[in-house]
């Protein structure tokens, strides 16, 4: 690791005092499961690391006045699994269970999970997020790269396991900075972006902006689910994933949210899949039709055609699971 | 894995205000004498550590004075300074689970944990399960021949202990699921899981 300064904040205001206005100079440290490995490989080389794990307000899981839930960015994933409020959001619980490693769940935090860097092997081997303006993935081994939204230089996949569920559930991020008095609530669906130029991150936050809490709306009738397609039982990342949230009335879908993960540089909100379901009952046939609609937008690279089918299956299974028609997966 | 080394000087790129507020008198000393900063500055709501510093770590019930830099991992301190070599450096990024230890009761990877974040926290390593009266988990590993090269074993022993503490009546499927954060390249999973099942059934699960 490159030498750096270690800074610890005990209040939210203290964090802002420690963050640099220059990109890449400071990194926030929560569980460290992603950041420390990246720093050892010199992929991320901050001058200062700011530990946010000692800030009491970031460790809360609290119901909101509207019946939703506020989760501090530094709450660990295993604490979420044991929380009664969180249980009312099955899609989130299933996504966290899917992470499938006692250590990652105990050490990793929800804020860190949402903000973790892509697993793209070009990025992780020092070629940058865009990996030579997208050519390394386009012409090289792209088996784990994007099958949606990959026309620009960004070919990596968004790696957050919980983001599809959180977006389907309508989560917002509480963001502080860049100035001391700045506070905003950003829909998680607007947090991620596919970078177009070298140096841009995979999210929209400016330097000195940071995530303090994840805010969920009321859980509603809990017709939501996450389904991940993985190639083993081990701790490997999924090849495709989907989260679905359904509003059901009179046996038919009134509204649907379908968000795919691990298939695009951002979590991929599939409006076409949601549209297919509206007005129809959930059956294996309609769920499959939603999956089929989702992949109508797929633009696979030469090495990842197989992921298109997996994305379709992920949508189908997530929809069935959300409607309570299937109990497979976790 | 990075060895602990002295670093070459203070980092730049922060606002003057934050720099002064954060480092205060020590920065002035550094400038005057041109020495390596050995700094820990405590403000009301922030702490800033630059360069090597001595901290106290509570490991297996004993307090130890150790010298760390900000970049020193807990695993480096355990292995190089405290001679607790149970936790292993297998992967750089924690993906093997071989450096699993307890910090404040949680199973974390010492390889991706900075030593400075462990101050004032109770650290327990696999060594706490050994000694004259070993814990039931290492004994079950011996009984079921649950190791080959042995590199993953300490991480697995901690993981099995931690998992069974939380799930004393776990089924085989739950055990397989629970131990997913550890990887064994020799492939002794079957025996490790048998050891864990034996502990559930035999009640040696203290």
Short mmCIF file of C-alpha atoms in Angstrom, two decimals:
data_model
loop_
_atom_site.label_atom_id
_atom_site.label_comp_id
_atom_site.label_asym_id
_atom_site.label_seq_id
_atom_site.Cartn_x
_atom_site.Cartn_y
_atom_site.Cartn_z
CA UNK A 1 0.00 0.00 0.00
CA UNK A 2 1.06 3.55 -0.64
CA UNK A 3 1.52 5.47 2.60
CA UNK A 4 -1.45 7.56 3.58
CA UNK A 5 -2.83 9.52 6.50
CA UNK A 6 -5.40 7.80 8.66
CA UNK A 7 -8.24 9.99 9.76
CA UNK A 8 -11.16 9.10 11.96
CA UNK A 9 -14.29 11.16 12.27
CA UNK A 10 -16.66 10.90 15.20
CA UNK A 11 -19.35 13.16 13.75
CA UNK A 12 -20.80 13.69 10.29
CA UNK A 13 -19.48 17.25 10.28
CA UNK A 14 -16.02 15.92 11.10
CA UNK A 15 -15.97 13.89 7.87
CA UNK A 16 -16.33 16.99 5.70
CA UNK A 17 -13.39 18.63 7.44
CA UNK A 18 -11.25 15.68 6.43
CA UNK A 19 -12.31 15.23 2.79
CA UNK A 20 -10.29 16.75 -0.01
CA UNK A 21 -11.86 18.71 -2.86
CA UNK A 22 -9.46 16.99 -5.24
CA UNK A 23 -10.69 13.72 -6.78
CA UNK A 24 -8.90 10.59 -5.58
CA UNK A 25 -7.02 12.30 -2.72
CA UNK A 26 -9.30 10.99 0.02
CA UNK A 27 -11.24 7.77 0.34
CA UNK A 28 -13.90 6.88 2.88
CA UNK A 29 -13.29 3.69 4.83
CA UNK A 30 -16.18 1.67 6.21
CA UNK A 31 -15.79 -2.12 6.44
CA UNK A 32 -12.74 -2.07 4.17
CA UNK A 33 -13.61 -5.35 2.41
CA UNK A 34 -13.24 -3.65 -0.98
CA UNK A 35 -11.11 -0.55 -0.38
CA UNK A 36 -8.17 -2.19 1.42
CA UNK A 37 -7.71 -4.78 -1.34
CA UNK A 38 -7.81 -2.05 -3.98
CA UNK A 39 -5.23 -0.03 -2.05
CA UNK A 40 -2.92 -3.03 -1.68
CA UNK A 41 -2.98 -3.46 -5.43
CA UNK A 42 -2.38 0.31 -5.85
CA UNK A 43 -5.55 0.61 -7.91
CA UNK A 44 -6.75 3.21 -5.44
CA UNK A 45 -4.01 5.41 -3.95
CA UNK A 46 -5.47 8.05 -1.65
CA UNK A 47 -3.36 10.43 0.43
CA UNK A 48 -5.83 10.15 3.27
CA UNK A 49 -8.30 7.52 4.38
CA UNK A 50 -11.24 8.68 6.47
CA UNK A 51 -12.74 6.03 8.73
CA UNK A 52 -16.47 6.58 9.23
CA UNK A 53 -17.09 3.54 11.43
CA UNK A 54 -16.88 5.48 14.70
CA UNK A 55 -19.73 7.87 13.90
CA UNK A 56 -22.74 6.87 16.05
CA UNK A 57 -25.35 8.43 13.74
CA UNK A 58 -24.16 6.18 10.87
CA UNK A 59 -24.93 3.02 12.84
CA UNK A 60 -28.68 3.42 13.22
CA UNK A 61 -31.55 1.39 11.77
CA UNK A 62 -34.59 3.52 12.52
CA UNK A 63 -38.16 3.72 11.25
CA UNK A 64 -39.11 7.06 9.71
CA UNK A 65 -42.23 9.08 10.51
CA UNK A 66 -43.73 7.96 7.19
CA UNK A 67 -43.29 4.29 8.04
CA UNK A 68 -40.11 3.81 6.03
CA UNK A 69 -36.66 2.97 7.29
CA UNK A 70 -33.37 4.87 7.64
CA UNK A 71 -30.23 2.75 7.57
CA UNK A 72 -26.87 4.28 8.44
CA UNK A 73 -24.10 3.78 5.90
CA UNK A 74 -21.90 2.12 8.52
CA UNK A 75 -24.45 -0.52 9.56
CA UNK A 76 -22.96 -3.94 8.86
CA UNK A 77 -24.80 -6.39 6.64
CA UNK A 78 -25.12 -9.04 9.35
CA UNK A 79 -26.79 -6.52 11.65
CA UNK A 80 -29.30 -5.78 8.88
CA UNK A 81 -30.10 -9.49 8.54
CA UNK A 82 -30.99 -9.65 12.22
CA UNK A 83 -33.16 -6.55 12.25
CA UNK A 84 -36.95 -6.86 12.45
CA UNK A 85 -37.62 -3.73 10.39
CA UNK A 86 -35.33 -4.88 7.59
CA UNK A 87 -37.18 -8.19 7.42
CA UNK A 88 -40.13 -6.32 5.93
CA UNK A 89 -38.05 -5.76 2.78
CA UNK A 90 -37.54 -9.30 1.45
CA UNK A 91 -35.71 -8.17 -1.69
CA UNK A 92 -33.02 -6.53 0.46
CA UNK A 93 -32.76 -9.47 2.84
CA UNK A 94 -32.38 -11.91 -0.06
CA UNK A 95 -29.70 -9.76 -1.67
CA UNK A 96 -27.69 -9.61 1.55
CA UNK A 97 -28.08 -13.36 2.16
CA UNK A 98 -26.79 -13.91 -1.37
CA UNK A 99 -23.48 -12.32 -0.40
CA UNK A 100 -22.95 -15.64 1.20
CA UNK A 101 -19.86 -14.96 3.28
CA UNK A 102 -20.05 -14.62 7.04
CA UNK A 103 -16.96 -12.41 7.00
CA UNK A 104 -18.19 -10.07 4.26
CA UNK A 105 -21.52 -9.75 6.02
CA UNK A 106 -19.94 -9.05 9.42
CA UNK A 107 -17.31 -6.64 8.14
CA UNK A 108 -19.08 -5.08 5.16
CA UNK A 109 -21.55 -2.22 5.52
CA UNK A 110 -24.59 -1.24 3.50
CA UNK A 111 -22.99 2.07 2.52
CA UNK A 112 -19.86 0.28 1.37
CA UNK A 113 -21.87 -2.36 -0.46
CA UNK A 114 -23.69 0.31 -2.43
CA UNK A 115 -20.48 2.25 -3.15
CA UNK A 116 -18.15 -0.69 -3.87
CA UNK A 117 -16.06 -0.45 -7.01
CA UNK A 118 -16.68 -2.63 -10.08
CA UNK A 119 -15.12 -6.10 -10.17
CA UNK A 120 -14.04 -5.65 -13.83
CA UNK A 121 -10.72 -7.48 -14.17
CA UNK A 122 -9.28 -4.77 -16.39
CA UNK A 123 -10.03 -2.19 -13.70
CA UNK A 124 -8.70 -4.45 -10.95
CA UNK A 125 -5.47 -4.97 -12.88
CA UNK A 126 -4.70 -1.30 -13.30
CA UNK A 127 -6.19 -0.50 -16.71
CA UNK A 128 -8.70 1.99 -15.36
CA UNK A 129 -12.47 1.83 -15.20
CA UNK A 130 -12.84 2.37 -18.94
CA UNK A 131 -9.94 0.00 -19.77
CA UNK A 132 -8.47 1.82 -22.75
CA UNK A 133 -11.71 3.50 -23.70
CA UNK A 134 -13.61 0.23 -23.69
CA UNK A 135 -11.40 -1.58 -26.20
CA UNK A 136 -9.95 -4.10 -23.75
CA UNK A 137 -13.40 -5.49 -22.95
CA UNK A 138 -14.75 -5.11 -26.49
CA UNK A 139 -11.84 -6.96 -28.05
CA UNK A 140 -10.65 -9.06 -25.12
CA UNK A 141 -12.18 -11.43 -22.62
CA UNK A 142 -15.59 -9.98 -21.83
CA UNK A 143 -17.26 -12.96 -20.23
CA UNK A 144 -18.18 -11.03 -17.08
CA UNK A 145 -18.85 -7.68 -18.73
CA UNK A 146 -21.98 -5.73 -19.55
CA UNK A 147 -24.75 -6.96 -21.83
CA UNK A 148 -26.86 -3.81 -21.39
CA UNK A 149 -25.92 -0.16 -21.70
CA UNK A 150 -22.48 -1.00 -23.02
CA UNK A 151 -22.41 1.12 -26.19
CA UNK A 152 -20.20 3.76 -24.54
CA UNK A 153 -16.66 3.16 -23.32
CA UNK A 154 -17.85 1.69 -19.98
CA UNK A 155 -18.19 -2.07 -20.34
CA UNK A 156 -17.85 -3.08 -16.68
CA UNK A 157 -20.83 -4.18 -14.62
CA UNK A 158 -22.09 -2.41 -11.53
CA UNK A 159 -21.12 -4.78 -8.75
CA UNK A 160 -23.45 -3.84 -5.90
CA UNK A 161 -25.53 -6.81 -4.83
CA UNK A 162 -28.08 -4.76 -2.89
CA UNK A 163 -28.54 -1.87 -5.34
CA UNK A 164 -31.09 -3.61 -7.63
CA UNK A 165 -33.25 -4.41 -4.60
CA UNK A 166 -32.83 -0.96 -3.07
CA UNK A 167 -33.70 0.75 -6.35
CA UNK A 168 -36.74 -1.48 -6.89
CA UNK A 169 -37.83 -0.61 -3.34
CA UNK A 170 -37.47 3.11 -4.07
CA UNK A 171 -34.46 3.88 -1.84
CA UNK A 172 -32.88 7.32 -1.54
CA UNK A 173 -29.39 8.19 -0.37
CA UNK A 174 -28.82 10.96 2.13
CA UNK A 175 -25.83 12.83 0.77
CA UNK A 176 -23.83 15.49 2.61
CA UNK A 177 -21.44 18.04 1.11
CA UNK A 178 -19.62 19.50 -0.66
CA UNK A 179 -20.29 22.49 1.60
CA UNK A 180 -20.88 22.01 5.30
CA UNK A 181 -24.55 22.96 5.08
CA UNK A 182 -25.35 20.84 2.00
CA UNK A 183 -27.74 17.95 2.54
CA UNK A 184 -29.67 16.21 -0.24
CA UNK A 185 -31.72 13.08 -0.78
CA UNK A 186 -30.77 11.41 -4.03
CA UNK A 187 -32.84 8.57 -5.53
CA UNK A 188 -30.49 5.58 -5.66
CA UNK A 189 -31.59 5.06 -9.26
CA UNK A 190 -29.87 8.39 -10.08
CA UNK A 191 -26.71 7.66 -8.07
CA UNK A 192 -25.02 5.37 -10.58
CA UNK A 193 -23.84 6.41 -14.01
CA UNK A 194 -21.76 4.90 -16.75
CA UNK A 195 -18.61 7.04 -16.91
CA UNK A 196 -17.74 8.40 -20.35
CA UNK A 197 -14.31 9.85 -19.64
CA UNK A 198 -11.26 8.52 -17.84
CA UNK A 199 -11.19 9.74 -14.26
CA UNK A 200 -14.96 9.75 -13.85
CA UNK A 201 -16.37 7.48 -11.21
CA UNK A 202 -19.27 5.11 -11.59
CA UNK A 203 -21.49 7.38 -9.51
CA UNK A 204 -22.47 11.03 -9.68
CA UNK A 205 -21.09 12.29 -6.36
CA UNK A 206 -18.59 15.14 -6.47
CA UNK A 207 -15.49 15.21 -4.29
CA UNK A 208 -16.46 16.08 -0.69
CA UNK A 209 -19.91 14.58 -1.20
CA UNK A 210 -20.58 11.41 0.73
CA UNK A 211 -23.37 9.01 1.64
CA UNK A 212 -24.52 8.96 5.26
CA UNK A 213 -27.77 6.98 5.13
CA UNK A 214 -29.94 4.84 2.92
CA UNK A 215 -33.62 5.73 3.23
CA UNK A 216 -36.36 3.26 2.32
CA UNK A 217 -40.05 4.10 1.79
CA UNK A 218 -42.69 2.09 3.70
CA UNK A 219 -42.45 -1.63 2.91
CA UNK A 220 -45.98 -1.93 1.51
CA UNK A 221 -47.28 -5.42 0.92
CA UNK A 222 -43.82 -6.96 0.56
CA UNK A 223 -44.30 -8.35 -2.92
CA UNK A 224 -40.64 -7.93 -3.75
CA UNK A 225 -37.69 -10.22 -4.27
CA UNK A 226 -34.12 -10.56 -5.48
CA UNK A 227 -32.89 -13.48 -7.54
CA UNK A 228 -29.22 -14.01 -8.40
CA UNK A 229 -27.82 -16.42 -10.96
CA UNK A 230 -24.48 -17.67 -9.68
CA UNK A 231 -22.13 -20.29 -11.05
CA UNK A 232 -21.42 -21.87 -7.66
CA UNK A 233 -22.43 -21.87 -4.02
CA UNK A 234 -19.25 -20.01 -3.15
CA UNK A 235 -18.67 -16.34 -2.50
CA UNK A 236 -18.27 -15.45 -6.19
CA UNK A 237 -20.25 -12.57 -7.64
CA UNK A 238 -23.41 -13.45 -9.58
CA UNK A 239 -23.41 -13.59 -13.36
CA UNK A 240 -26.79 -11.89 -13.50
CA UNK A 241 -29.34 -10.74 -10.96
CA UNK A 242 -32.71 -9.07 -10.82
CA UNK A 243 -34.92 -7.47 -8.22
CA UNK A 244 -38.65 -7.12 -8.68
CA UNK A 245 -41.28 -5.18 -6.76
CA UNK A 246 -44.92 -5.70 -7.62
CA UNK A 247 -48.08 -3.89 -6.63
CA UNK A 248 -50.82 -6.46 -6.94
CA UNK A 249 -54.57 -5.79 -6.87
CA UNK A 250 -57.39 -8.08 -7.80
CA UNK A 251 -54.97 -10.74 -8.92
CA UNK A 252 -53.20 -8.55 -11.47
CA UNK A 253 -50.08 -6.39 -11.44
CA UNK A 254 -50.89 -2.70 -11.08
CA UNK A 255 -47.33 -1.45 -10.97
CA UNK A 256 -43.96 -3.18 -11.28
CA UNK A 257 -40.33 -2.26 -10.83
CA UNK A 258 -37.75 -4.53 -12.41
CA UNK A 259 -34.07 -3.78 -11.83
CA UNK A 260 -31.27 -5.98 -13.14
CA UNK A 261 -27.83 -6.25 -11.55
CA UNK A 262 -24.42 -7.43 -12.77
CA UNK A 263 -25.40 -6.86 -16.40
CA UNK A 264 -24.71 -3.15 -17.07
CA UNK A 265 -22.38 -0.38 -15.88
CA UNK A 266 -25.23 0.72 -13.62
CA UNK A 267 -28.08 -1.20 -12.04
CA UNK A 268 -30.37 -1.61 -15.07
CA UNK A 269 -33.97 -0.46 -14.59
CA UNK A 270 -36.05 -2.33 -17.17
CA UNK A 271 -39.14 -0.31 -17.95
CA UNK A 272 -40.08 -2.64 -20.80
CA UNK A 273 -40.17 -5.62 -18.47
CA UNK A 274 -42.34 -3.72 -15.99
CA UNK A 275 -44.70 -2.62 -18.78
CA UNK A 276 -45.28 -6.19 -19.91
CA UNK A 277 -46.54 -7.20 -16.49
CA UNK A 278 -48.97 -4.33 -15.97
CA UNK A 279 -52.59 -5.48 -15.97
CA UNK A 280 -51.69 -9.18 -16.05
CA UNK A 281 -51.67 -11.83 -13.36
CA UNK A 282 -48.25 -13.20 -12.43
CA UNK A 283 -47.82 -16.66 -13.91
CA UNK A 284 -44.74 -18.52 -15.14
CA UNK A 285 -45.72 -17.38 -18.64
CA UNK A 286 -46.09 -13.67 -17.83
CA UNK A 287 -42.95 -13.73 -15.71
CA UNK A 288 -41.06 -15.24 -18.62
CA UNK A 289 -42.53 -12.64 -20.95
CA UNK A 290 -41.16 -9.94 -18.65
CA UNK A 291 -37.74 -11.57 -18.85
CA UNK A 292 -38.03 -11.79 -22.61
CA UNK A 293 -38.94 -8.11 -22.80
CA UNK A 294 -36.00 -7.18 -20.58
CA UNK A 295 -33.48 -8.87 -22.86
CA UNK A 296 -34.93 -7.24 -25.97
CA UNK A 297 -32.64 -4.35 -25.03
CA UNK A 298 -29.53 -6.52 -24.63
CA UNK A 299 -26.43 -5.77 -26.69
CA UNK A 300 -23.99 -8.50 -25.67
CA UNK A 301 -20.26 -8.34 -26.38
CA UNK A 302 -18.56 -11.15 -28.30
CA UNK A 303 -17.71 -13.03 -25.09
CA UNK A 304 -20.86 -12.72 -23.03
CA UNK A 305 -23.84 -13.79 -25.14
CA UNK A 306 -24.59 -16.40 -22.47
CA UNK A 307 -25.42 -13.70 -19.92
CA UNK A 308 -28.48 -12.63 -21.91
CA UNK A 309 -30.27 -15.88 -21.12
CA UNK A 310 -29.20 -15.62 -17.48
CA UNK A 311 -30.62 -12.09 -17.29
CA UNK A 312 -33.92 -13.34 -18.64
CA UNK A 313 -34.05 -16.13 -16.09
CA UNK A 314 -33.15 -13.73 -13.29
CA UNK A 315 -36.08 -11.47 -14.16
CA UNK A 316 -38.49 -14.38 -14.46
CA UNK A 317 -37.47 -15.88 -11.13
CA UNK A 318 -37.46 -12.55 -9.31
CA UNK A 319 -40.99 -11.83 -10.52
CA UNK A 320 -42.26 -15.26 -9.49
CA UNK A 321 -40.52 -14.98 -6.14
CA UNK A 322 -41.96 -11.51 -5.56
CA UNK A 323 -45.47 -12.82 -6.26
CA UNK A 324 -44.91 -15.68 -3.85
CA UNK A 325 -45.20 -18.26 -6.60
CA UNK A 326 -41.74 -19.67 -6.19
CA UNK A 327 -39.62 -20.29 -3.15
CA UNK A 328 -36.37 -21.17 -4.91
CA UNK A 329 -33.04 -19.47 -4.27
CA UNK A 330 -32.72 -17.97 -0.86
CA UNK B 1 1.36 -7.83 0.82
CA UNK B 2 2.89 -4.51 1.82
CA UNK B 3 5.54 -4.58 4.50
CA UNK B 4 5.46 -1.77 6.98
CA UNK B 5 7.90 0.90 5.89
CA UNK B 6 8.51 4.48 6.84
CA UNK B 7 6.78 6.72 4.43
CA UNK B 8 8.45 9.60 2.74
CA UNK B 9 6.53 12.58 3.96
CA UNK B 10 3.23 14.17 4.62
CA UNK B 11 0.56 13.97 1.98
CA UNK B 12 -0.55 17.08 0.21
CA UNK B 13 -3.70 18.21 -1.51
CA UNK B 14 -5.86 19.18 1.41
CA UNK B 15 -7.22 22.56 2.10
CA UNK B 16 -5.01 24.68 4.30
CA UNK B 17 -7.79 24.95 6.82
CA UNK B 18 -8.32 21.22 7.12
CA UNK B 19 -4.58 20.64 7.23
CA UNK B 20 -4.00 23.12 10.02
CA UNK B 21 -7.04 22.00 11.91
CA UNK B 22 -6.12 18.36 11.54
CA UNK B 23 -2.42 18.37 12.23
CA UNK B 24 -1.78 21.49 14.23
CA UNK B 25 1.35 21.58 16.29
CA UNK B 26 2.85 18.39 14.94
CA UNK B 27 2.89 19.72 11.40
CA UNK B 28 4.78 22.72 12.69
CA UNK B 29 7.30 20.47 14.43
CA UNK B 30 7.78 18.49 11.23
CA UNK B 31 8.40 21.61 9.23
CA UNK B 32 10.89 22.96 11.74
CA UNK B 33 12.95 19.86 12.25
CA UNK B 34 12.33 18.05 9.01
CA UNK B 35 11.64 14.83 10.88
CA UNK B 36 9.23 12.08 10.11
CA UNK B 37 5.95 13.02 11.56
CA UNK B 38 4.97 10.71 14.37
CA UNK B 39 1.59 12.10 14.87
CA UNK B 40 -1.68 11.51 16.44
CA UNK B 41 -3.79 14.59 16.68
CA UNK B 42 -7.08 14.47 18.47
CA UNK B 43 -9.59 17.20 17.83
CA UNK B 44 -13.07 17.23 19.26
CA UNK B 45 -14.62 15.20 16.46
CA UNK B 46 -11.65 14.01 14.39
CA UNK B 47 -8.40 12.12 14.83
CA UNK B 48 -5.55 12.27 12.35
CA UNK B 49 -2.63 9.85 12.33
CA UNK B 50 0.34 10.33 10.07
CA UNK B 51 3.40 8.09 9.96
CA UNK B 52 4.32 5.43 12.49
CA UNK B 53 2.73 5.57 15.88
CA UNK B 54 2.49 3.29 18.90
CA UNK B 55 -0.92 2.02 19.84
CA UNK B 56 -2.30 -0.48 22.28
CA UNK B 57 -4.16 -3.52 20.96
CA UNK B 58 -6.11 -5.96 23.10
CA UNK B 59 -5.48 -9.42 21.63
CA UNK B 60 -6.76 -12.60 23.25
CA UNK B 61 -7.29 -10.80 26.52
CA UNK B 62 -3.84 -9.21 26.71
CA UNK B 63 -2.87 -5.64 25.97
CA UNK B 64 0.07 -5.16 23.60
CA UNK B 65 1.96 -2.05 22.56
CA UNK B 66 2.56 -2.19 18.81
CA UNK B 67 4.05 0.22 16.31
CA UNK B 68 1.88 0.77 13.28
CA UNK B 69 1.56 3.01 10.27
CA UNK B 70 -1.84 3.97 8.91
CA UNK B 71 -1.40 1.33 6.18
CA UNK B 72 -0.47 -1.50 8.57
CA UNK B 73 -3.11 -4.21 8.53
CA UNK B 74 -4.22 -6.07 11.61
CA UNK B 75 -2.87 -9.25 10.00
CA UNK B 76 0.63 -7.74 9.71
CA UNK B 77 0.61 -6.75 13.36
CA UNK B 78 -0.60 -10.16 14.52
CA UNK B 79 1.94 -12.08 12.47
CA UNK B 80 5.01 -9.83 12.49
CA UNK B 81 4.86 -8.14 15.87
CA UNK B 82 2.85 -10.42 18.12
CA UNK B 83 4.00 -13.74 16.62
CA UNK B 84 0.39 -14.88 16.30
CA UNK B 85 0.80 -16.64 12.98
CA UNK B 86 -2.48 -18.56 12.96
CA UNK B 87 -4.30 -16.09 10.73
CA UNK B 88 -2.78 -16.46 7.27
CA UNK B 89 -2.00 -14.09 4.41
CA UNK B 90 -3.46 -16.05 1.50
CA UNK B 91 -5.37 -13.54 -0.59
CA UNK B 92 -4.59 -9.82 -0.65
CA UNK B 93 -8.22 -8.83 -0.62
CA UNK B 94 -9.78 -11.09 1.98
CA UNK B 95 -11.42 -13.37 -0.55
CA UNK B 96 -9.90 -16.52 0.96
CA UNK B 97 -11.10 -16.02 4.53
CA UNK B 98 -7.76 -17.39 5.77
CA UNK B 99 -7.12 -14.35 7.96
CA UNK B 100 -10.45 -14.54 9.78
CA UNK B 101 -10.33 -13.25 13.35
CA UNK B 102 -12.83 -11.69 15.74
CA UNK B 103 -12.81 -7.95 16.26
CA UNK B 104 -15.41 -6.71 18.74
CA UNK B 105 -17.20 -10.04 18.40
CA UNK B 106 -17.49 -9.90 14.62
CA UNK B 107 -15.69 -12.23 12.23
CA UNK B 108 -13.57 -10.03 10.02
CA UNK B 109 -10.66 -10.55 7.68
CA UNK B 110 -7.51 -9.27 9.39
CA UNK B 111 -5.97 -8.82 5.94
CA UNK B 112 -8.47 -6.10 5.00
CA UNK B 113 -8.66 -4.49 8.44
CA UNK B 114 -6.38 -1.58 9.31
CA UNK B 115 -4.72 -2.02 12.69
CA UNK B 116 -5.57 1.55 13.65
CA UNK B 117 -9.28 0.79 13.39
CA UNK B 118 -8.91 -1.90 16.08
CA UNK B 119 -7.90 0.33 18.97
CA UNK B 120 -10.13 -0.10 22.02
CA UNK B 121 -11.63 -3.26 20.54
CA UNK B 122 -11.34 -6.80 21.74
CA UNK B 123 -9.44 -8.89 19.19
CA UNK B 124 -9.54 -12.67 19.32
CA UNK B 125 -7.49 -14.93 17.10
CA UNK B 126 -7.49 -18.65 16.42
CA UNK B 127 -4.76 -18.99 19.07
CA UNK B 128 -7.44 -18.32 21.70
CA UNK B 129 -8.98 -21.68 20.76
CA UNK B 130 -5.76 -23.61 21.39
CA UNK B 131 -3.55 -24.08 24.42
CA UNK B 132 -3.68 -26.76 27.08
CA UNK B 133 -7.46 -26.94 26.94
CA UNK B 134 -8.27 -26.63 23.27
CA UNK B 135 -11.70 -25.66 22.05
CA UNK B 136 -13.93 -28.40 20.64
CA UNK B 137 -13.58 -27.09 17.09
CA UNK B 138 -9.84 -27.76 16.57
CA UNK B 139 -10.33 -31.16 18.25
CA UNK B 140 -13.10 -32.00 15.78
CA UNK B 141 -10.85 -30.92 12.91
CA UNK B 142 -8.20 -33.36 14.13
CA UNK B 143 -10.73 -36.14 14.56
CA UNK B 144 -12.09 -35.67 11.03
CA UNK B 145 -8.73 -35.05 9.38
CA UNK B 146 -10.11 -31.75 8.18
CA UNK B 147 -6.90 -30.32 6.80
CA UNK B 148 -4.35 -30.98 4.13
CA UNK B 149 -1.78 -28.24 3.60
CA UNK B 150 -3.22 -26.38 6.59
CA UNK B 151 -3.12 -22.87 5.22
CA UNK B 152 -6.87 -22.34 5.25
CA UNK B 153 -7.35 -24.28 8.49
CA UNK B 154 -7.03 -21.48 11.08
CA UNK B 155 -9.51 -19.34 9.15
CA UNK B 156 -11.89 -22.26 8.90
CA UNK B 157 -11.54 -23.06 12.61
CA UNK B 158 -12.52 -19.49 13.51
CA UNK B 159 -15.34 -19.54 10.96
CA UNK B 160 -16.74 -22.84 12.28
CA UNK B 161 -16.53 -21.61 15.87
CA UNK B 162 -18.22 -18.31 15.01
CA UNK B 163 -20.89 -19.96 12.88
CA UNK B 164 -21.78 -22.60 15.46
CA UNK B 165 -21.85 -20.02 18.24
CA UNK B 166 -24.60 -18.26 16.29
CA UNK B 167 -26.25 -21.40 14.91
CA UNK B 168 -25.75 -24.22 17.44
CA UNK B 169 -28.40 -26.40 15.78
CA UNK B 170 -27.36 -25.76 12.19
CA UNK B 171 -28.20 -28.28 9.48
CA UNK B 172 -25.62 -29.52 6.99
CA UNK B 173 -27.01 -27.15 4.37
CA UNK B 174 -26.80 -24.19 6.72
CA UNK B 175 -23.23 -25.12 7.62
CA UNK B 176 -22.23 -25.27 3.95
CA UNK B 177 -23.86 -21.92 3.42
CA UNK B 178 -22.29 -20.41 6.53
CA UNK B 179 -18.75 -21.42 5.65
CA UNK B 180 -18.88 -19.97 2.15
CA UNK B 181 -16.55 -17.12 3.05
CA UNK B 182 -13.60 -19.49 3.40
CA UNK B 183 -11.79 -21.20 0.56
CA UNK B 184 -9.69 -24.38 0.71
CA UNK B 185 -7.59 -25.07 -2.36
CA UNK B 186 -6.83 -28.64 -1.30
CA UNK B 187 -10.54 -29.36 -1.19
CA UNK B 188 -11.03 -30.64 2.34
CA UNK B 189 -14.51 -29.16 2.52
CA UNK B 190 -16.16 -32.54 3.06
CA UNK B 191 -14.12 -33.22 6.19
CA UNK B 192 -14.49 -29.71 7.55
CA UNK B 193 -18.25 -29.96 7.18
CA UNK B 194 -18.22 -33.37 8.83
CA UNK B 195 -16.31 -31.86 11.75
CA UNK B 196 -18.93 -29.13 12.08
CA UNK B 197 -21.83 -31.61 11.83
CA UNK B 198 -20.19 -33.75 14.49
CA UNK B 199 -20.02 -30.73 16.79
CA UNK B 200 -23.72 -30.01 16.30
CA UNK B 201 -24.71 -33.63 16.90
CA UNK B 202 -22.26 -34.36 19.70
CA UNK B 203 -23.05 -31.19 21.57
CA UNK B 204 -19.37 -30.32 21.86
CA UNK B 205 -20.50 -26.95 20.81
CA UNK B 206 -19.84 -25.05 23.97
#
